[in-house]
Short mmCIF file of C-alpha atoms and ligand atoms in Angstrom, two decimals:
data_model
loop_
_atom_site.label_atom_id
_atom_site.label_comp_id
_atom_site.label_asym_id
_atom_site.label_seq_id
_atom_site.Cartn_x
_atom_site.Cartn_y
_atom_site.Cartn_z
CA UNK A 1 0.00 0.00 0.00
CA UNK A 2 1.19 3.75 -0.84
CA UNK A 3 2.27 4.91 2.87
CA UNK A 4 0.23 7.87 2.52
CA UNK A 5 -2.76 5.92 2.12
CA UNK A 6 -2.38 3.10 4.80
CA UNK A 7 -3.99 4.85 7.73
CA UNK A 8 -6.82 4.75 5.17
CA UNK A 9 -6.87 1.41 4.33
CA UNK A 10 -6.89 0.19 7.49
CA UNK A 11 -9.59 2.14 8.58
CA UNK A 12 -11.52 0.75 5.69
CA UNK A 13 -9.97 -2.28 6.33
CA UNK A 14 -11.17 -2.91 9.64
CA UNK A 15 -15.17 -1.55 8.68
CA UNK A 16 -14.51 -3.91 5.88
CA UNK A 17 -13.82 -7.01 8.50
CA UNK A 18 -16.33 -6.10 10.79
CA UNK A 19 -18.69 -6.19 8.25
CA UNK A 20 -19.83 -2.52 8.92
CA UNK A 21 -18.51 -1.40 5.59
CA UNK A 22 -21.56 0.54 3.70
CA UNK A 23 -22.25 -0.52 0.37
CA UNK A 24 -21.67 2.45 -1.34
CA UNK A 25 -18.32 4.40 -1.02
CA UNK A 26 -17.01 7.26 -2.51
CA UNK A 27 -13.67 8.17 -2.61
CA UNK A 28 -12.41 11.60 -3.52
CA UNK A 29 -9.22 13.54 -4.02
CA UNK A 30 -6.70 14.61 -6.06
CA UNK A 31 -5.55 13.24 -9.38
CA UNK A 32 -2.67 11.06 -8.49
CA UNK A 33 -2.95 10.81 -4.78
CA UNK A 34 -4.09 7.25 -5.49
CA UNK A 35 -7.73 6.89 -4.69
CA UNK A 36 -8.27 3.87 -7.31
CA UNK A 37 -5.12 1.90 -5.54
CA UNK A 38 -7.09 2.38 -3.01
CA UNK A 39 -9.86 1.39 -3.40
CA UNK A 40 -8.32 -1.51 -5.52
CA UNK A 41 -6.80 -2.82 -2.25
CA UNK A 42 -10.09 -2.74 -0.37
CA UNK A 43 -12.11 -4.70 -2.89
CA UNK A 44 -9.59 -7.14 -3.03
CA UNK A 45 -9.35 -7.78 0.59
CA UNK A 46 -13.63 -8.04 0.61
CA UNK A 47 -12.95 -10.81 -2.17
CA UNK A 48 -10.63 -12.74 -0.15
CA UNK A 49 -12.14 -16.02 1.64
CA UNK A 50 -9.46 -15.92 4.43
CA UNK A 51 -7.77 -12.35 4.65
CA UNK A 52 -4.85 -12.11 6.89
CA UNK A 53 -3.72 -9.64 9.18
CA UNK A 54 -6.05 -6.66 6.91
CA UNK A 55 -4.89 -8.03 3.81
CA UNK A 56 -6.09 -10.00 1.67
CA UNK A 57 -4.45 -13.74 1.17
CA UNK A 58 -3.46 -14.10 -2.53
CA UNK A 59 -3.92 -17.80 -2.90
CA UNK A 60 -7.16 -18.56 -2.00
CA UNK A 61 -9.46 -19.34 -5.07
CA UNK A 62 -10.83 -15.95 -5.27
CA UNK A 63 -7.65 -13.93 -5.04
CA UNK A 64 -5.85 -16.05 -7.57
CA UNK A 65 -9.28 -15.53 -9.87
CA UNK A 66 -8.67 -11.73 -8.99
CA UNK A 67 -5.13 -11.35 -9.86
CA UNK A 68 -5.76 -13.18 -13.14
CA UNK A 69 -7.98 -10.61 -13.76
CA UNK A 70 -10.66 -12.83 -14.02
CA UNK A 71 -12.73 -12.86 -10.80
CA UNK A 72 -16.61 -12.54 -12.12
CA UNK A 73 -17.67 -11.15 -9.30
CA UNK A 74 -15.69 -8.39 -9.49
CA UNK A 75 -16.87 -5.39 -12.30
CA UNK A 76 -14.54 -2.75 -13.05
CA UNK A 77 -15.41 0.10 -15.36
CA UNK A 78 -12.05 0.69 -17.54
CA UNK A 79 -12.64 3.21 -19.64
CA UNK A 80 -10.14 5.69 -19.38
CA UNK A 81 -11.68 8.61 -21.64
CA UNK A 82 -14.95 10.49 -21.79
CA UNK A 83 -18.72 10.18 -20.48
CA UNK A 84 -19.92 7.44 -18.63
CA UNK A 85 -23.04 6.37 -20.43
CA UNK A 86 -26.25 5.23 -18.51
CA UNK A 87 -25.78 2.03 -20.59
CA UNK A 88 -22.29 1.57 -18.48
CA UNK A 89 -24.87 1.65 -15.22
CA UNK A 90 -27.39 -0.80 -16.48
CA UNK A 91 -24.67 -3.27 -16.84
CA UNK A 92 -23.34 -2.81 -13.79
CA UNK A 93 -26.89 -3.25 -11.92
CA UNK A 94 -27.02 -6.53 -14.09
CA UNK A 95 -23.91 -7.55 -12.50
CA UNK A 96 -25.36 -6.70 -9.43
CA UNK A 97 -28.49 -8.48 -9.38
CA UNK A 98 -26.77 -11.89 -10.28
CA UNK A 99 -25.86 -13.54 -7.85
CA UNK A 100 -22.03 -13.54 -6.53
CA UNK A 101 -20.56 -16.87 -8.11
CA UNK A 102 -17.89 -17.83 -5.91
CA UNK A 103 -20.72 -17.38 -3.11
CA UNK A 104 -18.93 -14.39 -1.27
CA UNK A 105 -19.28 -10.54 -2.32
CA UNK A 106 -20.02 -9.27 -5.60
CA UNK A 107 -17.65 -5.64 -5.61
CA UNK A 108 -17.40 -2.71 -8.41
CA UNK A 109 -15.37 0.04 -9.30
CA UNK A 110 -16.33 3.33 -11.16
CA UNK A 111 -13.53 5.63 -11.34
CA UNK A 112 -13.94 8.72 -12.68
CA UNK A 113 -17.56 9.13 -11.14
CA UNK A 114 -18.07 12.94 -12.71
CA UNK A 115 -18.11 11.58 -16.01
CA UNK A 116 -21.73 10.27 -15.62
CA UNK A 117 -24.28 11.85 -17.61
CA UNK A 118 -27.16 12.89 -16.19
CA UNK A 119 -28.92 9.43 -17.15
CA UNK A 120 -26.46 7.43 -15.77
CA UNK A 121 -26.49 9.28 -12.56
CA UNK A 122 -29.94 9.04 -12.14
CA UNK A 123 -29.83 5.37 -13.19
CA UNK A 124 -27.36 4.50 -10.20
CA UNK A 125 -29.22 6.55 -7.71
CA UNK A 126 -32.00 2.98 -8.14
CA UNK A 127 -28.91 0.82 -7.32
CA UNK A 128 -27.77 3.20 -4.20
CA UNK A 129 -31.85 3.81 -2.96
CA UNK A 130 -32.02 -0.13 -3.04
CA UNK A 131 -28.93 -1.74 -2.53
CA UNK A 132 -28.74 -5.56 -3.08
CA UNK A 133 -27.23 -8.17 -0.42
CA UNK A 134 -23.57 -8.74 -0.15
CA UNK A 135 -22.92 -6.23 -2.37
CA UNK A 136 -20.18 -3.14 -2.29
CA UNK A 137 -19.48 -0.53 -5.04
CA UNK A 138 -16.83 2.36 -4.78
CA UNK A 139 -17.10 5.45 -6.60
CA UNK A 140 -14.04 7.96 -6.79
CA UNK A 141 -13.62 11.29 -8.27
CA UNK A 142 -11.18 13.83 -8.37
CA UNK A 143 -14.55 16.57 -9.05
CA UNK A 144 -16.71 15.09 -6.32
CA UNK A 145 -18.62 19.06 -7.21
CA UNK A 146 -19.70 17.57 -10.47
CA UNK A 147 -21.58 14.82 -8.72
CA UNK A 148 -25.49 15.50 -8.59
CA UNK A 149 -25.73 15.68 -4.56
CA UNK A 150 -28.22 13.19 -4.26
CA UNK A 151 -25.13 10.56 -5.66
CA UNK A 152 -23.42 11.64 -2.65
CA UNK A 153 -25.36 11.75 0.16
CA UNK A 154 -26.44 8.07 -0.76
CA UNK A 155 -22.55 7.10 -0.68
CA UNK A 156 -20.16 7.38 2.30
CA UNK A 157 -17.76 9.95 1.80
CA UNK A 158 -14.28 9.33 2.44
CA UNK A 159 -11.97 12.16 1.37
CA UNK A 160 -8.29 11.26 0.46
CA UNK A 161 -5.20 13.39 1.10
CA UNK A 162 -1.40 12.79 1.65
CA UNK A 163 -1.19 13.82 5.15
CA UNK A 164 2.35 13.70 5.51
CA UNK A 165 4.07 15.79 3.01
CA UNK A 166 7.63 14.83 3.83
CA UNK A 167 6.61 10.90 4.22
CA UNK A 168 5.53 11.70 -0.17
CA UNK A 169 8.30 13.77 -0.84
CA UNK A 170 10.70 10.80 0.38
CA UNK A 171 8.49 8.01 -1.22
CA UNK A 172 8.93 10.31 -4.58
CA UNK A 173 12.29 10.42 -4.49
CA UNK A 174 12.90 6.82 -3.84
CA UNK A 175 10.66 6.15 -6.68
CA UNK A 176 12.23 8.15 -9.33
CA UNK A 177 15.89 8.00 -8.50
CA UNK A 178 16.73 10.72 -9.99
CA UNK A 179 16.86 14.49 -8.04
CA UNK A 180 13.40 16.22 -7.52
CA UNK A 181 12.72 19.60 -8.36
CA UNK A 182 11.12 21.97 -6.29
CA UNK A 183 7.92 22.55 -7.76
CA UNK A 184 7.58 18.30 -8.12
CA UNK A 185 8.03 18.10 -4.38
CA UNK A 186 5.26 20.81 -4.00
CA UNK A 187 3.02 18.64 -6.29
CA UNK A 188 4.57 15.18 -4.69
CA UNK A 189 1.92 16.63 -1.41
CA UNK A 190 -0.80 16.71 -2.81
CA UNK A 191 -0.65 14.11 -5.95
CA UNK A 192 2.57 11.89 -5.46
CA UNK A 193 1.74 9.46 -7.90
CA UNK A 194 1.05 12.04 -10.55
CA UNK A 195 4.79 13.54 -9.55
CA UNK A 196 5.98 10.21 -10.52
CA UNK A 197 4.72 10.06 -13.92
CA UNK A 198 5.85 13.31 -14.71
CA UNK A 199 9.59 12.87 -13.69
CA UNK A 200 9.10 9.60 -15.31
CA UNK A 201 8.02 11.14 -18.76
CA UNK A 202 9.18 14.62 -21.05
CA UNK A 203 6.50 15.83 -18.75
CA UNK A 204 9.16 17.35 -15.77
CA UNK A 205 10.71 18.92 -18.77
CA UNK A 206 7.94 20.78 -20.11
CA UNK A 207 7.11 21.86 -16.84
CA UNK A 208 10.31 23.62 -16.12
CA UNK A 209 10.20 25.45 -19.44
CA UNK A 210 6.89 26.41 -18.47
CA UNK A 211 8.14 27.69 -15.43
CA UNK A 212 10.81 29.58 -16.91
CA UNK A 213 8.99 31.23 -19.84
CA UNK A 214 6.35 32.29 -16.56
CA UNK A 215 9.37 33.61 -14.44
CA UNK A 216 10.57 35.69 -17.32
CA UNK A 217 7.17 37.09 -18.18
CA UNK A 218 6.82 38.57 -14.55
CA UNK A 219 10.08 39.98 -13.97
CA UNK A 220 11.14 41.29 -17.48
CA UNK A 221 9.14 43.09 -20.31
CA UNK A 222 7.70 39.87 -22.06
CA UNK A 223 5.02 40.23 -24.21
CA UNK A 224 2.01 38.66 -23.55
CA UNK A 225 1.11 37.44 -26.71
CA UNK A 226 4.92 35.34 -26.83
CA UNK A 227 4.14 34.11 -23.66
CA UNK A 228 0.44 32.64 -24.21
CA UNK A 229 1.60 30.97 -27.26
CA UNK A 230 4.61 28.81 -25.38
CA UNK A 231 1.63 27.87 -22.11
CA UNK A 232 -0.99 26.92 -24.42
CA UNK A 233 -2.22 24.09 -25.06
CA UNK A 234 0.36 21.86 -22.79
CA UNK A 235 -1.00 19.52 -20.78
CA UNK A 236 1.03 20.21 -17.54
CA UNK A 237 -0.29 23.95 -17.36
CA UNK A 238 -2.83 24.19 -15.06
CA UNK A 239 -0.58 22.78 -12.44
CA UNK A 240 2.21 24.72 -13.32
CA UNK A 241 0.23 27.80 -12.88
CA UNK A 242 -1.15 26.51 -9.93
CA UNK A 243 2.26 26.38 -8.39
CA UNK A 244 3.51 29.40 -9.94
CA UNK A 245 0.72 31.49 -8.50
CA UNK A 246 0.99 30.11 -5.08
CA UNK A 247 4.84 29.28 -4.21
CA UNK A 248 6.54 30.95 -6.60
CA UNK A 249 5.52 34.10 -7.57
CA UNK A 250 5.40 35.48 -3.51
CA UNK A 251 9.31 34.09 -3.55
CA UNK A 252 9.95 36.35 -6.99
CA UNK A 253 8.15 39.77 -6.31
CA UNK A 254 7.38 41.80 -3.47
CA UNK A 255 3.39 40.59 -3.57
CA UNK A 256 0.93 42.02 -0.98
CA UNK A 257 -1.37 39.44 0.58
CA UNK A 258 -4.55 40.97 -0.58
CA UNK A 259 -3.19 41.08 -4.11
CA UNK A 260 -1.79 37.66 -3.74
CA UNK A 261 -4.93 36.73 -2.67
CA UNK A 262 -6.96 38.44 -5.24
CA UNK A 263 -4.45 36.36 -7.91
CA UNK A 264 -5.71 32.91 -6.19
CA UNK A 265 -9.61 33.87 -6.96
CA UNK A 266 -8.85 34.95 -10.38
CA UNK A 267 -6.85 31.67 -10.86
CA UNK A 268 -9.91 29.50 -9.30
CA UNK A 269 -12.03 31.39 -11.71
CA UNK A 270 -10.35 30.71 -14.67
CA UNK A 271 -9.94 26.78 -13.94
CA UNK A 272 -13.43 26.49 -13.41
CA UNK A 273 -14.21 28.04 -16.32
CA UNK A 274 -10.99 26.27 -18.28
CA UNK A 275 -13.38 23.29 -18.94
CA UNK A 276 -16.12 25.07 -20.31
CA UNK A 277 -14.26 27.39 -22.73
CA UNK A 278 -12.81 26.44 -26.18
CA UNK A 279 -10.34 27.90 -29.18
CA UNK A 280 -9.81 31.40 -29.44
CA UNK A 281 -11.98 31.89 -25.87
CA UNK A 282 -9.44 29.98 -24.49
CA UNK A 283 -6.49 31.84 -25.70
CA UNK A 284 -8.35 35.06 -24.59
CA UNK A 285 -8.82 33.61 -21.14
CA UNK A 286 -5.40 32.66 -20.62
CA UNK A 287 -4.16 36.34 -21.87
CA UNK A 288 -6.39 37.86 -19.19
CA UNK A 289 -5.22 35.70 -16.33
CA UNK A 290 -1.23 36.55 -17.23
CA UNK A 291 -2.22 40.03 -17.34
CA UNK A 292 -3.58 39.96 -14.11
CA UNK A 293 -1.27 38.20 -12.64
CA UNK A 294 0.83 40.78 -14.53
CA UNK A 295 -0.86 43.75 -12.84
CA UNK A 296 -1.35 42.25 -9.49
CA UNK A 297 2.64 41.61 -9.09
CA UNK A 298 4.33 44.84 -10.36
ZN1 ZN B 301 -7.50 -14.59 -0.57
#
């Protein structure tokens, strides 16, 4: 288990074992702080016919069926990419109503909960009003506000955070083997598995370049328009924005707390609205934010 998450697990664990876990569970948290390892591990231990010690055995019948990938009494929803369609729900309420064939649980996974249209929502809400017997599905999401509320006050809530910073920062760097830079280490706190893949791909790179091109905007006479072009449309923006806004650009300039401040609403505003915009609104968006941030620090 990732040592961040273990005081998790076993909490889960021991619900789990007591057979006091609720049926419905929904993880959230940040991208990369592991919620689907998570809530991997505690499936597998329900599955297990003789757990030991909190974990589950790995040779009984079921495990062995489970680590082949092939336990039918366990339905995981895969897809990695877009909406989750109501007809995604209907089969997993079949799977549900059938009965458990190696005569223990029947368990689910549906990462990526948010992406549920508004029919597929509605159509799990029937599974979570009426639960059937020996039956336990997780939910996680990293937008638990996209959720219709109804979704999660039929699900216990179980937020998930790294609550050791320097326990992730040293897990990270035994990981990667390779020296961590600063604004990783920031990130390794709150998402240390999404730190990994980044320092494991061109990722890191971009990033820094990013950072650079950001740095040099703020404290020379960059123009706007150069700037926008090199930050758009990369991938690792929004959280190198995020951690420019917050750590670094109060280390750079001389930034009063209310201005600093104001900077952090802006920000929130414009990744809330980052999902909702497209093309040349996008652009535009981004131009206004480095302006203000622009303003706000000179
Ligand atoms: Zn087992």
């Amino acid at each position: 288990m990732l040592p961040w998450l273990e005081h998790r697990y076993q909490q889960l664990a021991s619900l789990a074992l007591r057979a006091e876990l609720p049926h419905a569970i929904l993880l959230t948290g940040n991208t990369g702080v592991g919620k689907d390892q998570l809530a991997e591990a505690l499936l597998a231990l329900l599955l297990c016919q003789q757990p030991q010690q909190h974990q589950p055995c790995g040779t009984c019948k079921s495990c062995r069926l489970r680590l082949a990938s092939h336990h039918a009494d366990y339905w995981h929803q895969t897809e990695a990419e877009g909406r989750i369609g109501v007809d995604v729900i209907r089969h997993l309420t079949s799977f549900f109503q059938s009965r458990a064939q190696q005569g223990g649980v029947r368990v689910a996974l549906l990462p990526h909960a948010e992406r549920m249209s508004e029919a597929a929502a509605n159509a799990l809400l029937k599974t979570l009003e009426e639960p059937p017997q020996q039956s336990f599905l997780v939910l996680t999401s990293h937008q638990p506000a996209m959720l219709l509320p109804t979704i999660i006050s039929r699900c216990q809530h179980w937020p998930i955070s790294v609550n050791d910073a320097e326990q992730a920062a040293a897990w990270l760097q035994q990981q990667s083997q390779q020296p961590v830079p600063d604004f990783l280490h920031d990130m390794a706190v709150s998402a240390p598995l999404q730190a990994l893949q980044w320092l494991q791909s061109e990722q890191a790179l971009e990033a820094q370049e990013l950072l650079m091109q950001l740095e040099q905007f703020v404290l020379k006479q960059h123009d706007v328009q150069t700037v926008v072009k090199a930050l758009e449309k990369k991938s690792v923006l929004t959280v190198v924005l995020s951690w420019f806004i917050r750590q670094r650009l109060p280390e750079l300039v001389s930034l009063p707390q209310q201005a600093h401040w104001q900077l952090l609403q802006y920000f929130q505003r414009w990744c809330r609205d980052e999902h909702q915009v497209l093309g040349q609104n996008k652009t535009l968006a981004l131009t206004a934010l480095l302006l203000e941030l622009k303003r706000l620090s000179t």
